[in-house]
Coordinates of C-alpha atoms in Angstrom, one line a residue:
A1 CA 101.4 97.3 128.3
T2 CA 101.0 95.9 132.1
S3 CA 102.1 96.7 135.3
E4 CA 103.1 94.5 138.6
P5 CA 105.0 94.7 141.5
T6 CA 108.5 94.1 141.6
T7 CA 106.8 90.7 144.2
G8 CA 104.2 90.3 142.4
L9 CA 100.2 90.9 141.6
S10 CA 98.5 88.3 143.1
D11 CA 101.4 85.7 143.7
A12 CA 100.7 82.3 145.5
T13 CA 103.3 82.6 148.7
A14 CA 104.6 79.1 146.8
C15 CA 103.2 77.2 143.8
A16 CA 100.5 74.1 146.2
G17 CA 99.7 77.1 148.3
T18 CA 96.3 78.7 148.5
G19 CA 98.9 82.1 150.1
V20 CA 99.2 85.6 148.6
R21 CA 102.6 87.4 148.9
P22 CA 102.0 90.1 151.9
A23 CA 104.1 92.1 149.5
R24 CA 101.0 92.5 146.8
V25 CA 99.9 96.0 146.6
Q26 CA 96.0 97.0 145.8
V27 CA 95.6 100.3 144.0
A28 CA 92.3 102.2 144.4
G29 CA 90.2 104.0 141.9
G30 CA 90.2 101.8 138.8
S31 CA 90.2 102.4 135.1
Q32 CA 89.1 104.3 131.9
P33 CA 89.2 102.9 128.3
V34 CA 90.8 104.7 126.1
F35 CA 90.6 102.5 123.0
N36 CA 89.2 98.8 122.4
N37 CA 90.1 96.5 119.2
P38 CA 87.4 93.6 119.7
N39 CA 88.8 92.2 117.0
V40 CA 91.7 91.4 118.6
A41 CA 90.0 91.3 121.8
S42 CA 92.6 94.0 123.4
T43 CA 92.0 97.5 125.0
L44 CA 94.4 99.6 126.5
L45 CA 93.2 100.8 129.7
L46 CA 94.4 104.3 131.9
M47 CA 95.1 103.9 135.4
N48 CA 93.7 105.6 137.4
N49 CA 95.7 106.5 140.4
P50 CA 99.6 105.6 139.6
A51 CA 101.3 101.9 139.8
P52 CA 102.6 101.4 143.3
V53 CA 106.1 102.5 143.9
G54 CA 108.3 99.4 143.1
A55 CA 106.6 98.3 140.1
L56 CA 108.2 96.7 136.9
Y57 CA 106.7 97.5 133.3
S58 CA 106.8 95.1 130.6
G59 CA 108.1 96.2 127.2
W60 CA 106.3 96.2 124.7
N61 CA 107.5 94.5 120.6
A62 CA 105.4 95.1 117.4
A63 CA 107.9 92.3 115.9
R64 CA 105.4 89.6 114.0
L65 CA 106.4 86.3 115.4
S66 CA 107.4 83.0 113.0
S67 CA 106.7 79.3 113.6
G68 CA 108.4 78.4 116.5
D69 CA 109.3 81.3 118.3
A70 CA 110.1 81.0 122.2
I71 CA 107.4 82.5 124.3
V72 CA 105.9 83.1 127.7
S73 CA 102.6 83.1 129.0
L74 CA 101.8 85.3 132.4
S75 CA 97.7 84.3 133.4
H76 CA 95.4 85.3 136.1
P77 CA 92.4 83.4 135.5
S78 CA 89.1 84.2 137.0
G79 CA 91.1 87.1 138.3
D80 CA 93.2 84.3 140.5
T81 CA 96.8 84.2 141.5
V82 CA 99.2 83.7 138.9
R83 CA 99.9 81.5 136.3
Y84 CA 103.0 81.1 134.2
A85 CA 103.7 78.7 131.0
I86 CA 106.2 78.5 128.3
G87 CA 105.9 77.1 124.5
N88 CA 106.7 77.7 121.1
I89 CA 104.5 79.9 118.4
S90 CA 103.5 76.8 115.9
Q91 CA 101.6 78.1 112.8
E92 CA 98.8 81.1 112.7
Y93 CA 95.2 80.2 111.8
R94 CA 92.5 81.4 110.2
V95 CA 89.1 80.6 112.4
D96 CA 85.9 81.8 111.8
G97 CA 84.5 84.5 112.8
R98 CA 88.3 86.1 114.0
P99 CA 88.9 89.1 111.3
Q100 CA 92.5 88.1 111.3
D101 CA 95.0 85.3 111.3
M102 CA 95.9 84.2 115.4
Y103 CA 99.0 83.2 116.7
G104 CA 98.4 78.9 117.6
V105 CA 100.4 78.1 120.3
R106 CA 101.7 74.6 121.5
F107 CA 102.3 74.9 125.6
S108 CA 105.8 72.4 126.6
K109 CA 105.9 73.6 130.5
G110 CA 102.6 75.1 132.4
I111 CA 99.2 75.3 130.9
I112 CA 96.7 78.4 130.9
E113 CA 93.4 78.0 132.5
G114 CA 89.6 79.3 131.4
G115 CA 88.9 82.8 132.6
S116 CA 92.0 83.6 131.1
S117 CA 91.4 85.7 127.9
G118 CA 92.5 89.0 127.7
S119 CA 96.4 87.5 129.2
G120 CA 99.7 88.8 127.8
L121 CA 101.2 86.6 125.1
F122 CA 105.3 87.1 125.4
A123 CA 108.5 86.7 124.6
M124 CA 112.0 87.0 125.8
S125 CA 114.2 90.2 125.4
G126 CA 117.5 89.4 126.9
A127 CA 116.6 89.5 130.3
S128 CA 113.0 91.3 129.8
L129 CA 109.6 90.3 128.6
Q130 CA 107.6 92.1 125.9
L131 CA 104.3 91.5 125.2
R132 CA 103.5 90.4 121.8
G133 CA 100.0 89.3 121.8
I134 CA 96.6 88.8 123.6
L135 CA 94.8 85.5 124.6
T136 CA 91.6 85.3 122.8
G137 CA 90.8 81.2 122.5
T138 CA 91.7 77.6 123.5
T139 CA 89.4 75.7 120.7
V140 CA 91.4 74.7 117.8
R141 CA 91.0 70.9 118.1
N142 CA 88.4 70.4 120.6
A143 CA 85.3 72.1 121.9
G144 CA 86.2 71.7 124.9
G145 CA 89.6 73.8 124.5
M146 CA 92.4 73.2 126.4
S147 CA 92.6 71.3 130.1
C148 CA 95.8 69.2 132.0
T149 CA 94.5 66.2 131.2
N150 CA 93.8 66.8 127.4
L151 CA 96.9 68.8 125.9
N152 CA 96.6 68.2 122.2
E153 CA 95.5 71.6 121.7
E154 CA 96.7 74.7 120.8
A155 CA 96.0 78.7 122.9
L156 CA 95.1 80.7 120.7
Y157 CA 96.3 84.7 120.8
S158 CA 96.4 88.1 119.1
R159 CA 98.8 89.9 117.2
F160 CA 99.7 92.9 118.8
E161 CA 101.6 94.4 115.3
I162 CA 97.7 94.4 114.4
F163 CA 97.0 96.6 117.8
E164 CA 100.0 98.5 118.7
P165 CA 99.2 101.4 115.8
E166 CA 96.0 101.6 116.7
I167 CA 97.6 102.6 120.2
D168 CA 100.9 104.4 118.8
Q169 CA 99.3 108.0 119.8
Y170 CA 98.5 107.5 123.5
I171 CA 101.6 105.0 124.1
R172 CA 104.8 107.6 123.1
V173 CA 104.3 111.0 122.7
A174 CA 104.2 111.9 119.0
A175 CA 100.9 114.1 117.7
Q176 CA 98.2 111.7 116.0
A177 CA 97.9 111.5 112.5
P178 CA 95.6 112.7 110.3
D179 CA 91.8 110.6 110.6
D180 CA 88.4 111.1 108.4
A181 CA 87.0 109.4 110.5
P182 CA 87.0 109.0 114.5
N183 CA 88.7 105.9 116.2
R184 CA 85.9 105.4 119.6
A185 CA 83.0 105.1 120.8
Q186 CA 84.0 108.6 122.5
D187 CA 84.7 110.3 119.0
L188 CA 81.4 108.6 117.2
F189 CA 80.5 109.5 113.7
N190 CA 76.7 109.3 113.6
V191 CA 75.2 108.1 110.6
P192 CA 71.7 107.5 110.3
L193 CA 69.8 104.4 109.2
D194 CA 66.9 104.5 110.3
P195 CA 63.8 102.2 108.3
A196 CA 61.2 103.2 111.4
G197 CA 62.0 107.0 109.5
A198 CA 60.0 106.0 105.7
D199 CA 56.8 107.5 105.0
M200 CA 55.8 103.9 104.0
P201 CA 53.7 100.6 106.1
L202 CA 55.8 99.3 108.0
N203 CA 56.3 95.9 107.0
Q204 CA 57.6 97.3 104.0
R205 CA 59.8 100.1 104.9
A206 CA 63.5 100.0 104.1
S207 CA 66.7 102.8 104.4
T208 CA 69.7 103.3 103.0
Y209 CA 72.8 105.3 103.9
G210 CA 76.3 106.0 101.9
L211 CA 79.3 107.6 102.7
D212 CA 82.6 107.7 99.8
N213 CA 85.9 108.2 100.0
R214 CA 86.4 107.1 103.9
H215 CA 89.5 106.5 104.3
V216 CA 92.0 103.8 106.8
D217 CA 94.1 106.7 107.7
Y218 CA 97.3 105.3 108.5
A219 CA 98.9 101.4 110.4
G220 CA 95.7 100.0 112.9
D221 CA 93.1 102.9 112.2
L222 CA 89.8 102.0 112.9
D223 CA 87.0 104.2 110.8
L224 CA 83.7 103.8 113.6
F225 CA 80.3 104.8 112.5
R226 CA 77.8 104.9 114.7
F227 CA 74.3 104.1 113.7
N228 CA 70.3 103.7 115.4
V229 CA 68.0 101.3 114.2
S230 CA 64.0 102.4 116.1
V231 CA 62.5 99.1 115.0
P232 CA 63.5 95.0 114.5
A233 CA 65.0 94.7 111.2
W234 CA 67.5 93.0 108.9
V235 CA 70.8 95.5 109.0
S236 CA 73.4 95.4 105.8
V237 CA 77.0 97.1 106.7
W238 CA 79.3 97.1 103.9
T239 CA 82.3 98.6 102.2
E240 CA 82.8 99.1 98.5
G241 CA 84.9 100.8 95.8
A242 CA 89.0 100.3 95.3
N243 CA 89.4 97.1 96.4
L244 CA 90.7 98.0 99.6
D245 CA 90.8 93.9 101.9
T246 CA 89.0 95.8 104.3
V247 CA 87.4 94.0 108.4
G248 CA 83.9 95.1 109.5
S249 CA 82.3 94.3 112.5
I250 CA 79.4 95.2 113.5
L251 CA 79.7 96.9 117.7
D252 CA 76.4 97.0 120.1
H253 CA 75.9 99.9 122.2
N254 CA 78.8 98.8 124.2
G255 CA 81.4 98.7 122.0
V256 CA 81.3 94.7 121.8
S257 CA 81.7 92.8 119.1
L258 CA 78.5 91.0 117.8
E259 CA 80.0 90.1 114.1
T260 CA 83.0 90.1 112.4
D261 CA 83.6 89.6 108.2
D262 CA 87.0 89.8 106.0
D263 CA 85.5 89.1 102.5
A264 CA 81.7 89.2 102.4
Q265 CA 82.1 87.9 98.6
V266 CA 83.8 86.0 95.9
G267 CA 84.4 89.0 93.5
D268 CA 86.5 91.1 96.1
N269 CA 88.1 91.6 99.4
H270 CA 85.4 94.2 100.6
A271 CA 83.9 92.9 104.5
G272 CA 80.3 93.0 103.9
I273 CA 77.4 91.9 107.0
T274 CA 73.6 91.4 106.9
R275 CA 72.5 90.6 110.9
R276 CA 69.6 90.5 112.4
L277 CA 69.2 93.7 114.9
D278 CA 66.9 95.2 117.8
P279 CA 66.6 98.3 118.3
G280 CA 69.2 100.1 119.6
T281 CA 72.2 102.2 119.2
Y282 CA 75.0 100.2 117.4
Y283 CA 78.4 100.7 115.1
F284 CA 80.1 99.7 112.1
Q285 CA 83.6 99.5 112.8
V286 CA 85.6 99.6 109.6
G287 CA 89.5 98.7 109.0
H288 CA 92.6 97.3 107.1
W289 CA 93.3 93.1 107.3
E290 CA 97.0 93.3 106.7
A291 CA 97.9 95.4 110.4
A292 CA 100.3 97.9 107.7
G293 CA 97.3 98.4 105.4
T294 CA 95.7 102.1 104.4
G295 CA 93.7 103.4 101.6
A296 CA 89.9 104.5 100.1
Y297 CA 86.9 103.1 100.7
N298 CA 83.6 103.6 99.9
M299 CA 81.3 102.6 103.0
R300 CA 77.5 101.2 102.7
M301 CA 74.4 100.8 105.0
R302 CA 70.9 99.1 104.8
A303 CA 68.5 98.1 107.2
D304 CA 65.0 96.0 106.0
V305 CA 62.3 95.7 107.6
V306 CA 61.2 91.9 105.8
D307 CA 59.1 88.8 107.1
T308 CA 60.4 85.3 107.6
N309 CA 62.7 83.8 105.6
F310 CA 60.0 81.3 103.2
T311 CA 62.2 80.5 100.5
D312 CA 61.9 76.8 100.6
L313 CA 59.9 73.7 98.7
W314 CA 56.1 73.8 99.5
W315 CA 53.2 70.9 99.1
N316 CA 50.2 69.3 100.3
P317 CA 51.3 65.6 102.6
A318 CA 48.1 64.1 101.5
E319 CA 48.4 65.0 97.5
S320 CA 51.8 64.7 96.8
G321 CA 53.0 64.6 93.4
W322 CA 52.7 68.8 93.0
G323 CA 54.3 72.0 94.5
V324 CA 55.7 75.1 94.8
N325 CA 58.6 76.5 95.2
I326 CA 59.3 80.0 96.4
N327 CA 61.8 82.2 96.1
H328 CA 62.1 84.8 98.6
Q329 CA 64.2 88.1 98.4
G330 CA 63.3 91.1 100.6
N331 CA 59.4 91.8 100.5
T332 CA 58.8 90.2 97.3
F333 CA 58.2 86.9 96.0
F334 CA 59.4 84.9 92.8
A335 CA 57.1 80.9 93.2
T336 CA 56.9 78.4 90.8
L337 CA 54.3 76.5 90.8
F338 CA 54.1 72.2 89.4
T339 CA 51.0 70.5 88.5
Y340 CA 49.4 69.5 85.7
D341 CA 46.6 70.2 82.9
A342 CA 43.4 68.7 82.1
S343 CA 45.0 66.5 80.1
G344 CA 47.5 65.2 82.4
A345 CA 50.7 66.5 80.9
P346 CA 53.1 68.9 83.1
L347 CA 52.3 72.6 83.8
W348 CA 53.6 74.8 85.5
L349 CA 52.9 78.7 86.0
V350 CA 55.1 81.6 87.6
M351 CA 54.1 84.6 90.1
S352 CA 57.1 86.5 89.4
D353 CA 56.4 89.6 91.7
G354 CA 54.8 88.9 94.5
R355 CA 54.6 92.1 96.1
L356 CA 53.3 91.1 100.8
Q357 CA 50.5 93.3 101.1
A358 CA 49.4 95.2 104.3
D359 CA 47.3 91.7 105.7
G360 CA 50.8 90.2 105.4
S361 CA 50.3 87.7 101.8
Y362 CA 52.0 88.1 99.3
L363 CA 50.1 88.7 96.1
G364 CA 50.5 88.7 92.7
T365 CA 50.4 87.9 89.2
L366 CA 49.8 84.1 88.0
Y367 CA 51.7 83.7 84.0
R368 CA 52.3 81.3 81.8
A369 CA 54.7 80.6 79.3
T370 CA 55.7 79.2 76.1
G371 CA 59.1 79.3 74.7
P372 CA 62.0 77.2 72.7
V373 CA 62.2 73.7 73.5
F374 CA 64.9 72.7 76.6
N375 CA 68.0 72.0 74.3
A376 CA 67.2 75.5 71.8
T377 CA 70.8 76.7 70.7
P378 CA 70.5 80.3 70.9
F379 CA 67.4 80.2 73.4
A380 CA 65.0 82.7 72.4
G381 CA 61.5 83.1 71.9
V382 CA 60.0 83.6 75.4
N383 CA 56.2 84.5 75.3
V384 CA 54.3 85.0 78.8
N385 CA 50.7 85.9 78.9
A386 CA 49.0 86.2 82.3
V387 CA 46.5 83.6 83.2
G388 CA 45.1 84.1 86.9
T389 CA 46.1 85.6 90.3
M390 CA 48.5 84.2 93.4
R391 CA 47.8 85.0 96.4
F392 CA 50.0 83.3 99.9
N393 CA 49.1 83.5 103.6
F394 CA 51.2 81.8 106.0
V395 CA 50.3 80.7 109.9
G396 CA 53.7 81.0 110.9
A397 CA 56.9 79.9 109.4
N398 CA 56.3 76.0 107.7
A399 CA 52.3 76.3 107.0
G400 CA 50.2 78.6 104.9
T401 CA 47.4 78.7 101.8
L402 CA 47.7 79.0 98.4
T403 CA 45.5 80.5 96.6
Y404 CA 45.4 80.7 93.0
S405 CA 42.9 80.9 90.0
F406 CA 44.4 79.4 86.5
N407 CA 41.6 81.4 83.5
G408 CA 38.9 81.5 85.9
T409 CA 38.9 78.5 87.8
S410 CA 40.1 79.0 91.7
V411 CA 42.0 76.9 93.5
V412 CA 42.6 77.2 97.1
K413 CA 45.4 75.0 98.6
A414 CA 47.0 74.2 102.7
I415 CA 50.5 74.0 102.5
S416 CA 54.0 73.4 104.1
R417 CA 57.0 73.1 103.5
Q418 CA 58.4 69.5 102.3
P419 CA 60.8 67.4 104.4
I420 CA 63.4 66.2 102.5
S421 CA 66.2 65.8 104.9
T422 CA 67.6 68.5 107.5
P423 CA 65.6 71.1 106.9
A424 CA 67.8 74.5 106.0
T425 CA 67.4 77.9 108.0
C426 CA 67.4 80.7 105.2
T427 CA 67.7 84.9 106.8
W428 CA 69.0 87.0 104.5
S429 CA 72.1 88.6 102.7
A430 CA 73.1 92.3 100.7
F431 CA 75.3 90.1 99.4
D432 CA 76.5 87.7 96.0
R433 CA 76.3 84.2 98.6
S434 CA 79.6 83.4 96.5
Y435 CA 80.8 81.8 99.9
A436 CA 77.5 80.4 100.9
S437 CA 77.6 75.7 100.9
N438 CA 74.0 75.9 100.8
Y439 CA 72.5 76.2 97.6
Q440 CA 68.8 76.6 98.4
D441 CA 67.5 79.3 95.4
L442 CA 66.0 80.2 92.7
W443 CA 69.3 79.5 90.0
W444 CA 69.4 80.2 86.4
N445 CA 71.3 81.7 83.2
Q446 CA 71.2 85.2 82.3
N447 CA 71.9 85.0 79.1
E448 CA 68.5 82.6 78.5
S449 CA 65.5 84.3 80.5
G450 CA 63.3 82.3 80.6
W451 CA 63.7 79.2 81.9
G452 CA 65.0 78.2 85.5
V453 CA 65.8 75.9 88.0
N454 CA 64.7 76.1 91.7
V455 CA 67.0 74.2 94.1
A456 CA 65.7 72.5 97.7
H457 CA 69.0 71.6 99.7
Q458 CA 68.4 69.5 103.4
G459 CA 71.5 68.3 104.5
N460 CA 73.3 66.5 101.8
T461 CA 70.2 66.3 99.1
V462 CA 69.1 68.7 97.2
F463 CA 65.4 68.5 95.6
A464 CA 66.3 70.6 91.6
T465 CA 62.4 71.2 89.8
L466 CA 63.6 72.5 86.3
F467 CA 61.1 75.1 84.2
T468 CA 61.9 74.3 80.6
Y469 CA 59.5 73.8 77.3
G470 CA 59.4 70.6 74.9
A471 CA 58.7 69.8 71.2
D472 CA 55.8 71.4 71.1
G473 CA 56.5 74.9 73.3
Q474 CA 54.5 74.7 75.8
G475 CA 56.2 74.3 79.3
A476 CA 57.1 70.9 80.6
W477 CA 59.3 70.7 84.0
Y478 CA 61.1 68.2 85.4
V479 CA 61.9 66.9 89.2
M480 CA 65.0 65.4 91.1
S481 CA 64.2 64.2 94.4
N482 CA 67.5 62.7 95.6
G483 CA 70.6 65.0 94.9
V484 CA 73.5 62.3 96.5
H485 CA 76.0 65.1 97.2
T486 CA 80.2 64.3 96.4
T487 CA 82.5 66.5 95.4
T488 CA 85.8 67.0 92.6
A489 CA 89.2 69.3 93.3
T490 CA 87.2 72.6 91.8
A491 CA 83.3 71.8 92.3
D492 CA 80.4 70.4 94.8
V493 CA 78.8 68.5 93.1
Y494 CA 74.9 66.8 93.6
S495 CA 73.3 64.2 91.2
G496 CA 70.6 62.0 90.4
A497 CA 67.6 61.2 88.1
L498 CA 65.4 62.8 86.4
Y499 CA 62.2 62.1 86.6
R500 CA 59.1 63.4 84.3
T501 CA 54.9 63.3 86.3
T502 CA 51.8 62.4 85.2
G503 CA 48.7 63.5 87.1
P504 CA 45.2 64.5 87.4
A505 CA 43.7 68.0 86.6
F506 CA 45.0 71.4 88.9
N507 CA 41.7 71.6 90.4
T508 CA 41.0 68.1 90.6
V509 CA 38.8 66.7 94.2
P510 CA 40.2 64.9 95.3
W511 CA 43.7 64.5 94.3
T512 CA 44.5 61.4 92.5
P513 CA 48.1 59.2 92.5
V514 CA 50.7 61.2 89.7
S515 CA 52.0 58.2 87.2
V516 CA 56.1 59.2 87.3
T517 CA 59.5 57.8 84.8
Q518 CA 62.1 58.5 84.6
V519 CA 63.9 60.6 81.4
G520 CA 67.8 60.5 82.7
T521 CA 69.8 62.6 85.1
M522 CA 71.0 66.2 86.6
T523 CA 74.2 66.9 87.7
F524 CA 75.2 70.5 89.6
S525 CA 78.6 71.1 89.8
F526 CA 79.3 74.1 92.0
T527 CA 82.3 75.9 91.4
D528 CA 81.2 79.0 94.8
G529 CA 77.8 79.7 96.9
N530 CA 76.9 81.9 93.3
T531 CA 77.8 80.1 90.2
G532 CA 78.4 76.6 88.4
T533 CA 77.2 74.5 85.6
L534 CA 73.9 72.3 85.2
A535 CA 73.9 69.2 83.5
Y536 CA 71.1 67.2 82.0
T537 CA 70.1 64.4 79.5
V538 CA 66.4 64.6 79.0
N539 CA 65.3 60.5 77.2
G540 CA 68.9 60.5 75.6
V541 CA 68.8 64.2 74.3
Q542 CA 72.6 66.7 76.7
V543 CA 72.5 70.2 77.8
A544 CA 74.8 71.6 79.9
K545 CA 74.7 75.2 81.4
Q546 CA 76.2 77.4 82.9
I547 CA 74.3 79.0 86.0
Q548 CA 73.3 81.5 89.4
R549 CA 71.3 82.5 91.8
Q550 CA 68.5 84.2 90.1
V551 CA 68.4 88.2 92.2
F552 CA 64.9 90.0 91.9
G553 CA 65.4 92.4 95.3
P554 CA 67.7 93.9 97.5
I555 CA 68.5 91.7 100.3
K556 CA 68.6 87.9 98.9
T557 CA 68.5 84.3 101.0
Q558 CA 70.7 83.2 102.8
C559 CA 70.2 79.5 103.4
E560 CA 72.7 77.8 106.3

């Protein structure tokens, strides 16, 4: 609630004047924080000294406002004199990064100014004002927000009916409801999460922790878990178990929200966040999406010390026609090399388990596979043979050296990321990426192990390399170098010509030009960020496959 002297807190003596009413009273002693919910930008403070004589207290009302309801705004922008505005609730908005829908307000008289965040949204009750929300922002339509010359914008307010149950025990004379986890940093619940404590090399460290049967015990209950990170790490926090609609936030050591999530993936309503954190103390805060919601959940945390994410299509710009797709999960590489055998026919080789070494390189066994023709149904009978080793050494995030041996022949190549359009930035996620709109990854059909398709996604263009088998059972690969983006009512679509290339043997020096022949078309229809359909033709033969991202590590690629 708010309190103001009868004459107003920092009221101006006139609308156009700069003077402050002489009846203004300043109270010394400050305030102490009692409870803070950064999810809705709301804080309860306790004054260390009583309010001045004659102060009036606003009431509050925890009922939900509806579109069209009249409102009043009182604010003190940047500590200035009070500002007054009136308007109406337009609708509720879902804003990225905000866990709950926010009230949108259009003003008919007056306006709010920069520095007004945290001010109150009020509604009339008879002749009195009741607090109904807290200002959090003004950027529904315009990056610059609201101004006196641009009224085509709305103020965004959090909903007091979400905050009120959380502070009910402090503002009413009532016993505190039973609670299995604390709500405030002062009552913190400490959990161990420290990748530096693992007895293994620093570049392979990971730490996990979990608590089962936690509860959102009452309306507005927030559970707060403190954890410490002693080395830079990618930290994942999430809830699981019964499909409780949770909201989760990572808070810094001051309790300030760093990131908030409502639903981490399509398959359930659980919150989940993966974020890089520097050494320090942090909090994981869990609540319910609905103001009055309660229920049980399991809490999970993990911390991974991982490298730059190298998931991408790599090449040597001076040797167009061959390349290597790297798919990077945790400290493991799945790399597919596309090149040519001694006869010039397409040859693909795979390192399916390249591990991070103490010197920072990634090393693994190199394999060659044979299998059924690409359109075989059912798809079965893949054979895999070790043919050498493969190693990647990187200099920074965008350049490195590829070294491999194939049947006793060694090859060393300088490589860099292949530019197609606007490069993607790839980091990490502990979740299935079903909400992702960038599809850069290794895709497969889990019922047909032995073939796959690498997607490099830059801007609105997809470069795809399909590795499968020809009629002779030998490896065959095809490339869609310019998949163009369209959409349907149910899918995100990328389509383009499909090519087969022939070229010089993999170890040819100097490299000579390759020949490119169109053999058909290819189309990806992604129904969400984790699943889709691959359809292609090769010399008139049509194939359609269900595909999903291939998972081989505990923390996966997340590109944007």
